[in-house]
CSV table of C-alpha atoms in Angstrom, one decimal:
chain,number,residue,atom,x,y,z
A,89,UNK,CA,-4.6,8.3,20.8
A,90,UNK,CA,-4.7,5.2,18.7
A,91,UNK,CA,-1.1,4.2,17.6
A,92,UNK,CA,-0.7,3.7,13.8
A,93,UNK,CA,1.4,1.4,11.7
A,94,UNK,CA,2.1,2.6,8.2
A,95,UNK,CA,1.8,-0.3,5.7
A,96,UNK,CA,2.4,1.3,2.4
A,97,UNK,CA,5.1,3.9,1.9
A,98,UNK,CA,8.4,4.4,0.4
A,99,UNK,CA,11.6,6.4,1.2
A,100,UNK,CA,14.3,7.2,-1.1
A,101,UNK,CA,17.9,7.2,0.0
A,102,UNK,CA,18.1,10.9,0.3
A,103,UNK,CA,14.9,11.1,2.3
A,104,UNK,CA,16.5,8.6,4.8
A,105,UNK,CA,19.6,10.6,5.2
A,106,UNK,CA,17.9,14.2,5.1
A,107,UNK,CA,14.3,14.0,6.1
A,108,UNK,CA,13.8,11.0,8.6
A,109,UNK,CA,15.6,12.7,11.6
A,110,UNK,CA,13.4,15.6,11.9
A,111,UNK,CA,10.4,13.5,11.3
A,112,UNK,CA,10.9,11.3,14.3
A,113,UNK,CA,9.4,14.0,16.8
A,114,UNK,CA,6.5,14.5,14.3
A,115,UNK,CA,5.8,10.7,14.4
A,116,UNK,CA,5.8,10.8,18.1
A,117,UNK,CA,3.3,13.9,18.1
A,118,UNK,CA,1.0,12.3,15.7
A,119,UNK,CA,1.0,8.6,17.1
A,120,UNK,CA,2.8,6.9,14.3
A,121,UNK,CA,4.3,4.1,16.0
A,122,UNK,CA,6.0,2.3,13.1
A,123,UNK,CA,6.4,2.6,9.5
A,124,UNK,CA,7.2,-0.2,6.9
A,125,UNK,CA,8.9,1.8,4.0
A,126,UNK,CA,10.0,-0.1,0.9
A,127,UNK,CA,13.2,1.1,-0.7
A,128,UNK,CA,14.3,2.3,-4.3
A,129,UNK,CA,17.0,0.6,-6.3
A,130,UNK,CA,20.6,1.9,-5.8
A,131,UNK,CA,22.0,4.5,-8.2
A,132,UNK,CA,23.8,3.6,-11.2
A,133,UNK,CA,27.3,2.5,-10.8
A,134,UNK,CA,28.2,1.8,-14.2
A,135,UNK,CA,28.8,-1.8,-13.6
A,136,UNK,CA,25.9,-3.6,-12.0
A,137,UNK,CA,23.5,-4.9,-15.0
A,138,UNK,CA,19.8,-5.4,-14.2
A,139,UNK,CA,18.1,-4.4,-11.0
A,140,UNK,CA,20.4,-2.8,-8.4
A,141,UNK,CA,18.9,-4.0,-5.2
A,142,UNK,CA,19.4,-1.5,-2.2
A,143,UNK,CA,19.8,-2.1,1.6
A,144,UNK,CA,19.6,1.3,2.9
A,145,UNK,CA,16.2,0.5,4.4
A,146,UNK,CA,17.8,-2.4,6.6
A,147,UNK,CA,20.3,0.4,7.6
A,148,UNK,CA,17.3,2.6,8.7
A,149,UNK,CA,15.7,-0.2,10.6
A,150,UNK,CA,19.1,-1.1,12.5
A,151,UNK,CA,19.6,2.7,13.4
A,152,UNK,CA,15.9,3.0,14.5
A,153,UNK,CA,14.6,-0.6,15.3
A,154,UNK,CA,11.6,0.5,17.1
A,155,UNK,CA,10.4,2.8,14.4
A,156,UNK,CA,10.7,1.1,11.2
A,157,UNK,CA,10.1,-2.3,9.9
A,158,UNK,CA,12.4,-4.2,7.6
A,159,UNK,CA,10.7,-3.8,4.2
A,160,UNK,CA,12.1,-4.8,0.9
A,161,UNK,CA,12.6,-2.9,-2.4
A,162,UNK,CA,9.3,-1.9,-3.9
A,163,UNK,CA,7.9,-3.0,-7.3
A,164,UNK,CA,7.7,0.6,-9.1
A,165,UNK,CA,11.1,0.2,-11.1
A,166,UNK,CA,11.4,0.0,-14.9
A,167,UNK,CA,12.6,-3.6,-14.5
A,168,UNK,CA,9.5,-4.8,-12.7
A,169,UNK,CA,7.0,-2.7,-15.0
A,170,UNK,CA,8.6,-4.3,-18.1
A,171,UNK,CA,8.1,-7.6,-16.3
A,172,UNK,CA,11.6,-8.9,-16.7
A,173,UNK,CA,12.5,-12.0,-15.0
A,174,UNK,CA,14.2,-15.6,-15.2
A,175,UNK,CA,17.7,-14.3,-14.5
A,176,UNK,CA,19.4,-13.5,-11.3
A,177,UNK,CA,19.7,-9.8,-12.3
A,178,UNK,CA,16.1,-9.0,-12.5
A,179,UNK,CA,14.0,-7.5,-9.6
A,180,UNK,CA,11.6,-10.4,-9.2
A,181,UNK,CA,14.5,-12.9,-8.9
A,182,UNK,CA,16.1,-10.6,-6.4
A,183,UNK,CA,13.1,-10.2,-4.5
A,184,UNK,CA,12.6,-13.8,-4.1
A,185,UNK,CA,16.2,-14.4,-3.1
A,186,UNK,CA,16.1,-11.6,-0.5
A,187,UNK,CA,12.7,-12.4,1.2
A,188,UNK,CA,13.5,-16.1,1.5
A,189,UNK,CA,16.5,-15.2,3.6
A,190,UNK,CA,14.0,-14.3,6.3
A,191,UNK,CA,15.4,-10.7,6.8
A,192,UNK,CA,12.1,-8.8,5.6
A,193,UNK,CA,8.8,-8.7,7.3
A,194,UNK,CA,7.1,-6.9,4.3
A,195,UNK,CA,7.8,-6.9,0.7
A,196,UNK,CA,6.5,-3.5,0.0
A,197,UNK,CA,4.1,-2.1,-2.8
A,198,UNK,CA,4.2,-3.6,-6.4
A,199,UNK,CA,2.4,-1.9,-9.3
A,200,UNK,CA,0.0,-3.8,-11.4
A,201,UNK,CA,-2.8,-1.7,-12.6
A,202,UNK,CA,-1.7,1.9,-11.9
A,203,UNK,CA,-3.1,5.1,-13.2
A,204,UNK,CA,-1.1,8.3,-13.4
A,205,UNK,CA,-1.1,10.5,-10.3
A,206,UNK,CA,-2.4,14.0,-10.4
A,207,UNK,CA,1.0,15.4,-10.9
A,208,UNK,CA,2.2,12.8,-13.4
A,209,UNK,CA,-1.1,13.5,-15.4
A,210,UNK,CA,-0.3,17.3,-15.3
A,211,UNK,CA,3.1,16.8,-16.6
A,212,UNK,CA,2.4,14.1,-19.1
A,213,UNK,CA,4.5,11.5,-17.4
A,214,UNK,CA,3.3,8.1,-18.5
A,215,UNK,CA,5.8,5.9,-17.1
A,216,UNK,CA,3.6,4.9,-14.1
A,217,UNK,CA,0.5,4.2,-16.2
A,218,UNK,CA,0.9,0.5,-15.9
A,219,UNK,CA,-1.3,-2.5,-16.9
A,220,UNK,CA,0.1,-5.7,-15.6
A,221,UNK,CA,-2.3,-8.6,-15.0
A,222,UNK,CA,-1.9,-10.2,-11.7
A,223,UNK,CA,-1.9,-13.7,-13.3
A,224,UNK,CA,1.1,-13.1,-15.5
A,225,UNK,CA,4.1,-15.2,-14.8
A,226,UNK,CA,5.7,-12.7,-12.4
A,227,UNK,CA,2.5,-12.3,-10.4
A,228,UNK,CA,2.4,-16.1,-9.8
A,229,UNK,CA,5.9,-15.9,-8.7
A,230,UNK,CA,5.1,-13.1,-6.2
A,231,UNK,CA,1.9,-14.5,-4.8
A,232,UNK,CA,3.7,-18.0,-4.5
A,233,UNK,CA,6.6,-16.2,-2.8
A,234,UNK,CA,4.2,-14.8,-0.1
A,235,UNK,CA,2.4,-18.0,0.4
A,236,UNK,CA,5.6,-19.8,1.1
A,237,UNK,CA,7.0,-17.2,3.4
A,238,UNK,CA,4.0,-15.5,4.7
A,239,UNK,CA,5.5,-12.2,4.1
A,240,UNK,CA,2.9,-9.7,3.1
A,241,UNK,CA,2.9,-7.4,0.0
A,242,UNK,CA,0.9,-4.5,-1.3
A,243,UNK,CA,-0.6,-4.4,-5.0
A,244,UNK,CA,-1.5,-1.2,-6.5
A,245,UNK,CA,-4.4,-2.5,-8.4
A,246,UNK,CA,-7.1,0.0,-9.7
A,247,UNK,CA,-10.3,-1.8,-9.2
A,248,UNK,CA,-11.0,-2.2,-12.8
A,249,UNK,CA,-13.8,-5.0,-13.3
A,250,UNK,CA,-11.3,-7.2,-15.1
A,251,UNK,CA,-8.6,-6.6,-12.4
A,252,UNK,CA,-10.9,-7.6,-9.8
A,253,UNK,CA,-11.8,-10.7,-11.5
A,254,UNK,CA,-8.2,-11.6,-11.6
A,255,UNK,CA,-7.6,-10.7,-8.1
A,256,UNK,CA,-10.2,-13.3,-7.0
A,257,UNK,CA,-8.5,-15.8,-9.2
A,258,UNK,CA,-5.0,-15.3,-7.5
A,259,UNK,CA,-6.5,-15.0,-3.9
A,260,UNK,CA,-8.1,-18.4,-4.6
A,261,UNK,CA,-4.9,-19.9,-6.1
A,262,UNK,CA,-2.8,-18.8,-3.2
A,263,UNK,CA,-4.9,-18.8,-0.1
A,264,UNK,CA,-2.0,-18.5,2.2
A,265,UNK,CA,-0.6,-15.3,0.5
A,266,UNK,CA,-1.3,-12.2,2.7
A,267,UNK,CA,-2.4,-9.8,0.2
A,268,UNK,CA,-2.9,-6.0,0.8
A,269,UNK,CA,-4.7,-4.0,-1.9
A,270,UNK,CA,-3.8,-0.3,-1.9
A,271,UNK,CA,-6.1,2.8,-1.8
A,272,UNK,CA,-9.3,1.3,-0.5
A,273,UNK,CA,-12.2,3.1,-2.3
A,274,UNK,CA,-10.2,5.1,-4.9
A,275,UNK,CA,-12.4,5.1,-8.1
A,276,UNK,CA,-10.9,7.3,-10.7
A,277,UNK,CA,-12.4,6.0,-13.9
A,278,UNK,CA,-15.9,4.8,-12.7
A,279,UNK,CA,-16.9,3.6,-16.3
A,280,UNK,CA,-14.1,0.9,-16.0
A,281,UNK,CA,-14.9,0.3,-12.2
A,282,UNK,CA,-18.5,-0.6,-11.9
A,283,UNK,CA,-18.2,-3.7,-9.8
A,284,UNK,CA,-16.5,-2.0,-6.9
A,285,UNK,CA,-18.7,-1.3,-3.8
A,286,UNK,CA,-19.5,-2.4,-0.3
A,287,UNK,CA,-21.4,-5.5,-1.4
A,288,UNK,CA,-18.6,-6.7,-3.7
A,289,UNK,CA,-16.0,-6.2,-0.7
A,290,UNK,CA,-18.1,-7.8,1.8
A,291,UNK,CA,-18.3,-11.1,-0.4
A,292,UNK,CA,-14.5,-10.8,-1.1
A,293,UNK,CA,-13.8,-10.6,2.6
A,294,UNK,CA,-16.1,-13.5,3.3
A,295,UNK,CA,-14.6,-15.7,0.6
A,296,UNK,CA,-10.8,-14.9,0.9
A,297,UNK,CA,-9.5,-14.6,4.4
A,298,UNK,CA,-6.0,-13.5,3.0
A,299,UNK,CA,-7.3,-10.3,1.7
A,300,UNK,CA,-6.7,-6.8,3.1
A,301,UNK,CA,-7.0,-3.2,2.1
A,302,UNK,CA,-5.0,-0.3,3.2
A,303,UNK,CA,-6.7,3.1,3.8
A,304,UNK,CA,-4.3,5.5,1.7
A,305,UNK,CA,-7.3,7.3,0.5
A,306,UNK,CA,-8.2,10.7,-0.7
A,307,UNK,CA,-10.2,13.1,1.5
A,308,UNK,CA,-13.7,14.5,0.9
A,309,UNK,CA,-14.1,15.9,-2.5
A,310,UNK,CA,-10.6,15.2,-3.8
A,311,UNK,CA,-10.5,15.8,-7.6
A,312,UNK,CA,-8.5,13.6,-10.2
A,313,UNK,CA,-7.2,15.5,-13.0
A,314,UNK,CA,-7.0,12.9,-15.5
A,315,UNK,CA,-10.7,12.3,-15.6
A,316,UNK,CA,-13.9,14.1,-15.1
A,317,UNK,CA,-15.0,12.4,-11.9
A,318,UNK,CA,-16.1,15.0,-9.3
A,319,UNK,CA,-14.2,13.0,-6.5
A,320,UNK,CA,-12.2,10.1,-6.6
A,321,UNK,CA,-12.8,8.5,-3.4
A,322,UNK,CA,-16.2,6.9,-2.8
A,323,UNK,CA,-16.0,6.1,1.0
A,324,UNK,CA,-17.2,9.6,2.1
A,325,UNK,CA,-20.9,10.6,2.7
A,326,UNK,CA,-22.8,12.7,0.4
A,327,UNK,CA,-22.9,13.0,-3.5
A,328,UNK,CA,-19.5,13.1,-5.1
A,329,UNK,CA,-19.8,16.9,-5.9
A,330,UNK,CA,-20.5,17.6,-2.2
A,331,UNK,CA,-18.8,15.1,0.1
A,332,UNK,CA,-18.8,15.6,3.7
A,333,UNK,CA,-16.1,14.8,6.3
A,334,UNK,CA,-17.7,11.5,7.6
A,335,UNK,CA,-18.0,8.0,6.2
A,336,UNK,CA,-20.8,6.9,4.0
A,337,UNK,CA,-23.1,4.6,6.0
A,338,UNK,CA,-22.3,1.6,4.1
A,339,UNK,CA,-18.7,2.0,4.3
A,340,UNK,CA,-18.6,2.8,7.9
A,341,UNK,CA,-20.5,-0.5,8.4
A,342,UNK,CA,-18.1,-2.3,6.3
A,343,UNK,CA,-15.1,-0.9,8.3
A,344,UNK,CA,-16.9,-1.8,11.4
A,345,UNK,CA,-17.8,-5.4,10.5
A,346,UNK,CA,-14.6,-6.2,8.7
A,347,UNK,CA,-12.2,-4.1,10.9
A,348,UNK,CA,-9.7,-7.0,11.0
A,349,UNK,CA,-9.2,-6.6,7.2
A,350,UNK,CA,-7.9,-3.0,7.0
A,351,UNK,CA,-4.6,-1.3,7.7
A,352,UNK,CA,-3.2,2.2,7.6
A,353,UNK,CA,-1.1,3.8,4.9
A,354,UNK,CA,0.3,7.1,4.2
A,355,UNK,CA,1.6,6.4,0.7
A,356,UNK,CA,4.7,8.6,0.9
A,357,UNK,CA,7.3,8.4,-1.6
A,358,UNK,CA,9.9,10.1,-3.8
A,359,UNK,CA,8.8,13.5,-5.1
A,360,UNK,CA,6.4,14.5,-2.2
A,361,UNK,CA,6.7,17.2,0.2
A,362,UNK,CA,9.0,16.9,3.2
A,363,UNK,CA,8.3,13.7,5.2
A,364,UNK,CA,7.4,15.6,8.5
A,365,UNK,CA,5.0,17.9,6.9
A,366,UNK,CA,3.4,15.2,4.8
A,367,UNK,CA,2.9,12.9,7.8
A,368,UNK,CA,1.0,15.4,9.7
A,369,UNK,CA,-1.4,15.9,6.8
A,370,UNK,CA,-1.8,12.3,5.9
A,371,UNK,CA,-2.3,11.0,9.5
A,372,UNK,CA,-4.9,13.8,10.2
A,373,UNK,CA,-7.0,12.1,7.2
A,374,UNK,CA,-6.4,8.6,8.4
A,375,UNK,CA,-7.8,9.7,11.8
A,376,UNK,CA,-10.7,11.3,10.1
A,377,UNK,CA,-11.5,8.0,8.3
A,378,UNK,CA,-11.6,6.0,11.6
A,379,UNK,CA,-12.9,8.7,13.9
A,380,UNK,CA,-16.7,7.5,14.1
A,381,UNK,CA,-15.7,3.7,14.3
A,382,UNK,CA,-16.0,1.7,17.4
A,383,UNK,CA,-13.1,1.7,19.7
A,384,UNK,CA,-12.1,-1.9,19.1
A,385,UNK,CA,-12.3,-1.2,15.1
A,386,UNK,CA,-10.0,1.8,15.4
A,387,UNK,CA,-7.5,-0.3,17.3
A,388,UNK,CA,-7.6,-3.2,14.8
A,389,UNK,CA,-7.2,-0.9,11.8
A,390,UNK,CA,-4.6,1.3,13.6
A,391,UNK,CA,-2.0,-1.1,14.5
A,392,UNK,CA,-3.2,-4.6,15.3
A,393,UNK,CA,-3.9,-5.9,11.8
A,394,UNK,CA,-0.6,-4.5,10.7
A,395,UNK,CA,1.2,-6.1,13.6
A,396,UNK,CA,-0.2,-9.5,12.8
A,397,UNK,CA,0.9,-9.2,9.2
A,398,UNK,CA,4.3,-8.3,10.1
A,399,UNK,CA,5.0,-10.5,12.9
A,400,UNK,CA,2.6,-13.5,12.2
A,401,UNK,CA,1.3,-13.0,15.8
A,402,UNK,CA,-1.8,-11.4,17.2
A,403,UNK,CA,-1.3,-8.2,19.3
A,404,UNK,CA,-1.1,-9.2,22.9
A,405,UNK,CA,-0.8,-5.6,24.7
């Protein structure tokens, strides 16, 4: 069984206290060797103004150092979504401060262009329907921080045509910033996402060696409730309304040729089903994605690439 490293996931404080313990055995069973979960801000205390940085993920790492990687607070909070900054109380300023201490191996996931999830769409919750350009001031601060420290981060960036153009601009401006784009092949509004495809991704990989994608993707035939698309993940073989459980030939070729540019991710977070149950289901899907790839590619995507991003050193095992 190829070991896996999860490079895009989140844990609430309650999940750390109440769900991690009984998930450890499941992690062993499914081959989840290491997770890099970002954290959420601390609860309101009536005193702290601005973003309330939390350190419970570091406590989790100290308790289980071989299972979790030190990861910062993620950028899904209102302070980040409102693009506040320039004062020590704001999220981006605190992220810079904490990452520069050298404590964190990963910054976590930050929202830029983010559509509502299925559950958010159903409930009419629009707070995560964000549209932040990568090249705004805080985006430059984030990319510069990664370039200076070599600490990777994940961007949630729906591959709209303009967003992809801005991604290229930032990758070229900060060639030393290790950037992971979340949810490879997720196309939920194809009318806005006409540029994305194997040819474009191949060109991006060729021009920008600092670009990676994570494979927190949907399974064959997954529907997106906020649009009329028949299936929201394009990597699977077959028409959208009849996808099969193996990769489309062009995407299989892409993952094989550029197996050094993809990482695993489960996309866990607050509001999900229990961690142990979620991991079993998600890892089964991740293994389906890499099932038919060459052995070396499966090992690269499973853990080697993530290890290099987290440590700066190639896997030597």
